[in-house]
Amino acid sequence: DLRHRLGSSLPHYLCLVAVTTVSGSAGTSDMLAGTVELTLRSRYCWPKPNCQHLYLSNLAVRKSCRRQGVGENLLLACEQTALEWGFQDLYLHVLENNYQARQLYLKRGYELHRVEPSYTGGLLRLPKRLLLHKQINPAGFSSPGQSLS
């Protein structure tokens, strides 16, 4: 779970949190706007026995903060971190029926890498999991326009 991941000393793990300032009758306060996790994963890759790649997971944006650039800025921050860690490839999964997320990922340059096989999805009519990939171009990279802290 998240507490375990946050408490681990993995060298390539990051949980980013975006906040927004809200004003009310009691003054101003910070509100959680979105989160995303970035971690190094290993998988078996023939002919190399162990391939490592950066994987984005759990991107979530509060409903009231959607369509305001929060998700895009979180993705940009992950891309910048990937470059700082020496990686140029990012992977993530998205469900085929999550159209808003797919639109965001396509806008940011992610492409379909493969449709994950489902052993029960066809019987239960579950949406397919799509593995998306983005190769980051360090020369054409621009940093986020808004503060994420």
Short mmCIF file of C-alpha atoms in Angstrom, two decimals:
data_model
loop_
_atom_site.label_atom_id
_atom_site.label_comp_id
_atom_site.label_asym_id
_atom_site.label_seq_id
_atom_site.Cartn_x
_atom_site.Cartn_y
_atom_site.Cartn_z
CA ASP A 1 0.00 0.00 0.00
CA LEU A 2 0.94 3.67 -0.16
CA ARG A 3 2.28 3.79 3.42
CA HIS A 4 4.66 0.94 2.62
CA ARG A 5 5.86 2.59 -0.60
CA LEU A 6 6.35 5.97 1.08
CA GLY A 7 8.27 4.35 3.95
CA SER A 8 10.59 2.35 1.71
CA SER A 9 14.04 3.55 0.79
CA LEU A 10 13.78 2.78 -2.91
CA PRO A 11 16.13 5.06 -4.87
CA HIS A 12 13.66 5.50 -7.74
CA TYR A 13 10.29 6.12 -6.11
CA LEU A 14 8.41 9.40 -6.03
CA CYS A 15 4.92 10.41 -4.95
CA LEU A 16 4.00 13.88 -6.18
CA VAL A 17 1.19 15.89 -4.66
CA ALA A 18 -0.39 18.95 -6.26
CA VAL A 19 -2.20 21.43 -4.05
CA THR A 20 -4.36 24.42 -4.79
CA THR A 21 -5.19 27.37 -2.59
CA VAL A 22 -8.87 27.93 -1.84
CA SER A 23 -10.44 30.99 -0.28
CA GLY A 24 -13.37 30.83 2.07
CA SER A 25 -15.01 32.73 4.89
CA ALA A 26 -12.32 31.45 7.28
CA GLY A 27 -9.48 32.64 5.02
CA THR A 28 -7.32 30.67 2.63
CA SER A 29 -6.19 27.08 2.89
CA ASP A 30 -4.47 24.47 0.76
CA MET A 31 -6.50 21.66 -0.78
CA LEU A 32 -5.22 18.46 -2.37
CA ALA A 33 -5.65 18.81 -6.14
CA GLY A 34 -3.96 15.65 -7.43
CA THR A 35 -1.35 12.95 -6.97
CA VAL A 36 0.79 10.61 -9.04
CA GLU A 37 3.40 7.96 -8.28
CA LEU A 38 6.56 7.20 -10.26
CA THR A 39 8.65 4.09 -9.63
CA LEU A 40 11.24 1.87 -11.24
CA ARG A 41 9.85 -1.54 -12.17
CA SER A 42 11.53 -4.69 -13.36
CA ARG A 43 10.15 -7.21 -15.80
CA TYR A 44 11.49 -10.17 -17.69
CA CYS A 45 12.66 -9.15 -21.16
CA TRP A 46 14.13 -11.68 -23.55
CA PRO A 47 17.07 -11.88 -24.24
CA LYS A 48 18.03 -9.72 -21.25
CA PRO A 49 16.87 -11.37 -18.02
CA ASN A 50 15.89 -8.15 -16.26
CA CYS A 51 14.68 -4.93 -17.88
CA GLN A 52 13.95 -1.90 -15.78
CA HIS A 53 11.59 0.88 -16.75
CA LEU A 54 9.90 3.83 -15.08
CA TYR A 55 6.21 3.34 -14.45
CA LEU A 56 3.58 5.98 -13.66
CA SER A 57 0.66 4.93 -11.49
CA ASN A 58 -2.25 6.25 -9.50
CA LEU A 59 -2.62 9.58 -11.29
CA ALA A 60 -5.68 11.15 -9.72
CA VAL A 61 -7.07 14.68 -9.89
CA ARG A 62 -9.85 16.02 -7.66
CA LYS A 63 -13.04 16.48 -9.70
CA SER A 64 -13.24 20.20 -8.95
CA CYS A 65 -9.64 20.63 -10.21
CA ARG A 66 -9.98 18.77 -13.50
CA ARG A 67 -9.48 20.52 -16.86
CA GLN A 68 -7.21 23.08 -15.16
CA GLY A 69 -3.79 21.59 -16.01
CA VAL A 70 -3.21 19.70 -12.76
CA GLY A 71 -2.88 16.28 -14.40
CA GLU A 72 -0.73 17.64 -17.20
CA ASN A 73 1.60 19.38 -14.74
CA LEU A 74 1.93 16.19 -12.69
CA LEU A 75 2.86 14.30 -15.87
CA LEU A 76 5.37 17.01 -16.80
CA ALA A 77 6.96 16.77 -13.36
CA CYS A 78 7.26 12.98 -13.76
CA GLU A 79 8.91 13.45 -17.15
CA GLN A 80 11.40 15.93 -15.68
CA THR A 81 12.16 13.51 -12.84
CA ALA A 82 12.65 10.66 -15.32
CA LEU A 83 15.25 12.72 -17.17
CA GLU A 84 16.96 13.65 -13.89
CA TRP A 85 17.13 9.94 -13.02
CA GLY A 86 18.64 9.16 -16.44
CA PHE A 87 15.57 7.59 -18.09
CA GLN A 88 13.88 8.62 -21.33
CA ASP A 89 11.00 6.13 -21.35
CA LEU A 90 7.84 6.13 -19.26
CA TYR A 91 5.07 3.53 -19.11
CA LEU A 92 1.59 3.56 -17.61
CA HIS A 93 -1.66 1.63 -17.75
CA VAL A 94 -5.06 3.09 -18.47
CA LEU A 95 -8.43 1.39 -18.88
CA GLU A 96 -9.83 1.58 -22.40
CA ASN A 97 -13.05 3.17 -21.13
CA ASN A 98 -11.26 5.98 -19.23
CA TYR A 99 -11.63 8.42 -22.11
CA GLN A 100 -10.61 11.58 -20.24
CA ALA A 101 -7.37 10.02 -19.01
CA ARG A 102 -6.61 8.58 -22.45
CA GLN A 103 -7.14 12.02 -23.99
CA LEU A 104 -4.69 13.56 -21.51
CA TYR A 105 -2.05 10.90 -22.16
CA LEU A 106 -2.40 11.23 -25.95
CA LYS A 107 -2.09 15.00 -25.65
CA ARG A 108 1.16 14.49 -23.70
CA GLY A 109 2.57 12.16 -26.38
CA TYR A 110 1.91 8.72 -24.91
CA GLU A 111 1.29 5.97 -27.46
CA LEU A 112 -0.23 2.52 -27.23
CA HIS A 113 2.50 -0.02 -26.49
CA ARG A 114 0.18 -3.01 -26.17
CA VAL A 115 -3.23 -4.19 -25.04
CA GLU A 116 -2.74 -6.31 -21.94
CA PRO A 117 -4.12 -9.84 -22.18
CA SER A 118 -7.16 -10.46 -20.00
CA TYR A 119 -8.06 -13.93 -18.84
CA THR A 120 -11.41 -12.97 -17.31
CA GLY A 121 -12.18 -9.63 -18.92
CA GLY A 122 -13.94 -11.13 -21.92
CA LEU A 123 -16.24 -13.25 -19.79
CA LEU A 124 -17.01 -10.45 -17.35
CA ARG A 125 -17.02 -7.72 -20.03
CA LEU A 126 -14.37 -5.73 -18.18
CA PRO A 127 -12.56 -2.91 -19.99
CA LYS A 128 -9.16 -3.77 -21.40
CA ARG A 129 -5.98 -2.45 -19.80
CA LEU A 130 -3.85 -0.48 -22.24
CA LEU A 131 -0.12 -0.14 -21.67
CA LEU A 132 1.01 3.26 -22.92
CA HIS A 133 4.59 4.40 -23.54
CA LYS A 134 6.27 7.74 -24.02
CA GLN A 135 9.83 8.40 -25.07
CA ILE A 136 10.89 11.75 -23.63
CA ASN A 137 12.94 14.02 -25.84
CA PRO A 138 15.33 15.89 -23.50
CA ALA A 139 16.01 18.57 -26.12
CA GLY A 140 12.34 19.43 -26.53
CA PHE A 141 11.38 19.22 -22.88
CA SER A 142 9.66 22.13 -21.19
CA SER A 143 9.08 22.34 -17.47
CA PRO A 144 5.66 22.78 -15.85
CA GLY A 145 4.23 26.27 -15.95
CA GLN A 146 2.61 26.10 -12.53
CA SER A 147 4.08 25.39 -9.12
CA LEU A 148 3.31 21.90 -7.87
CA SER A 149 4.22 22.54 -4.25
#
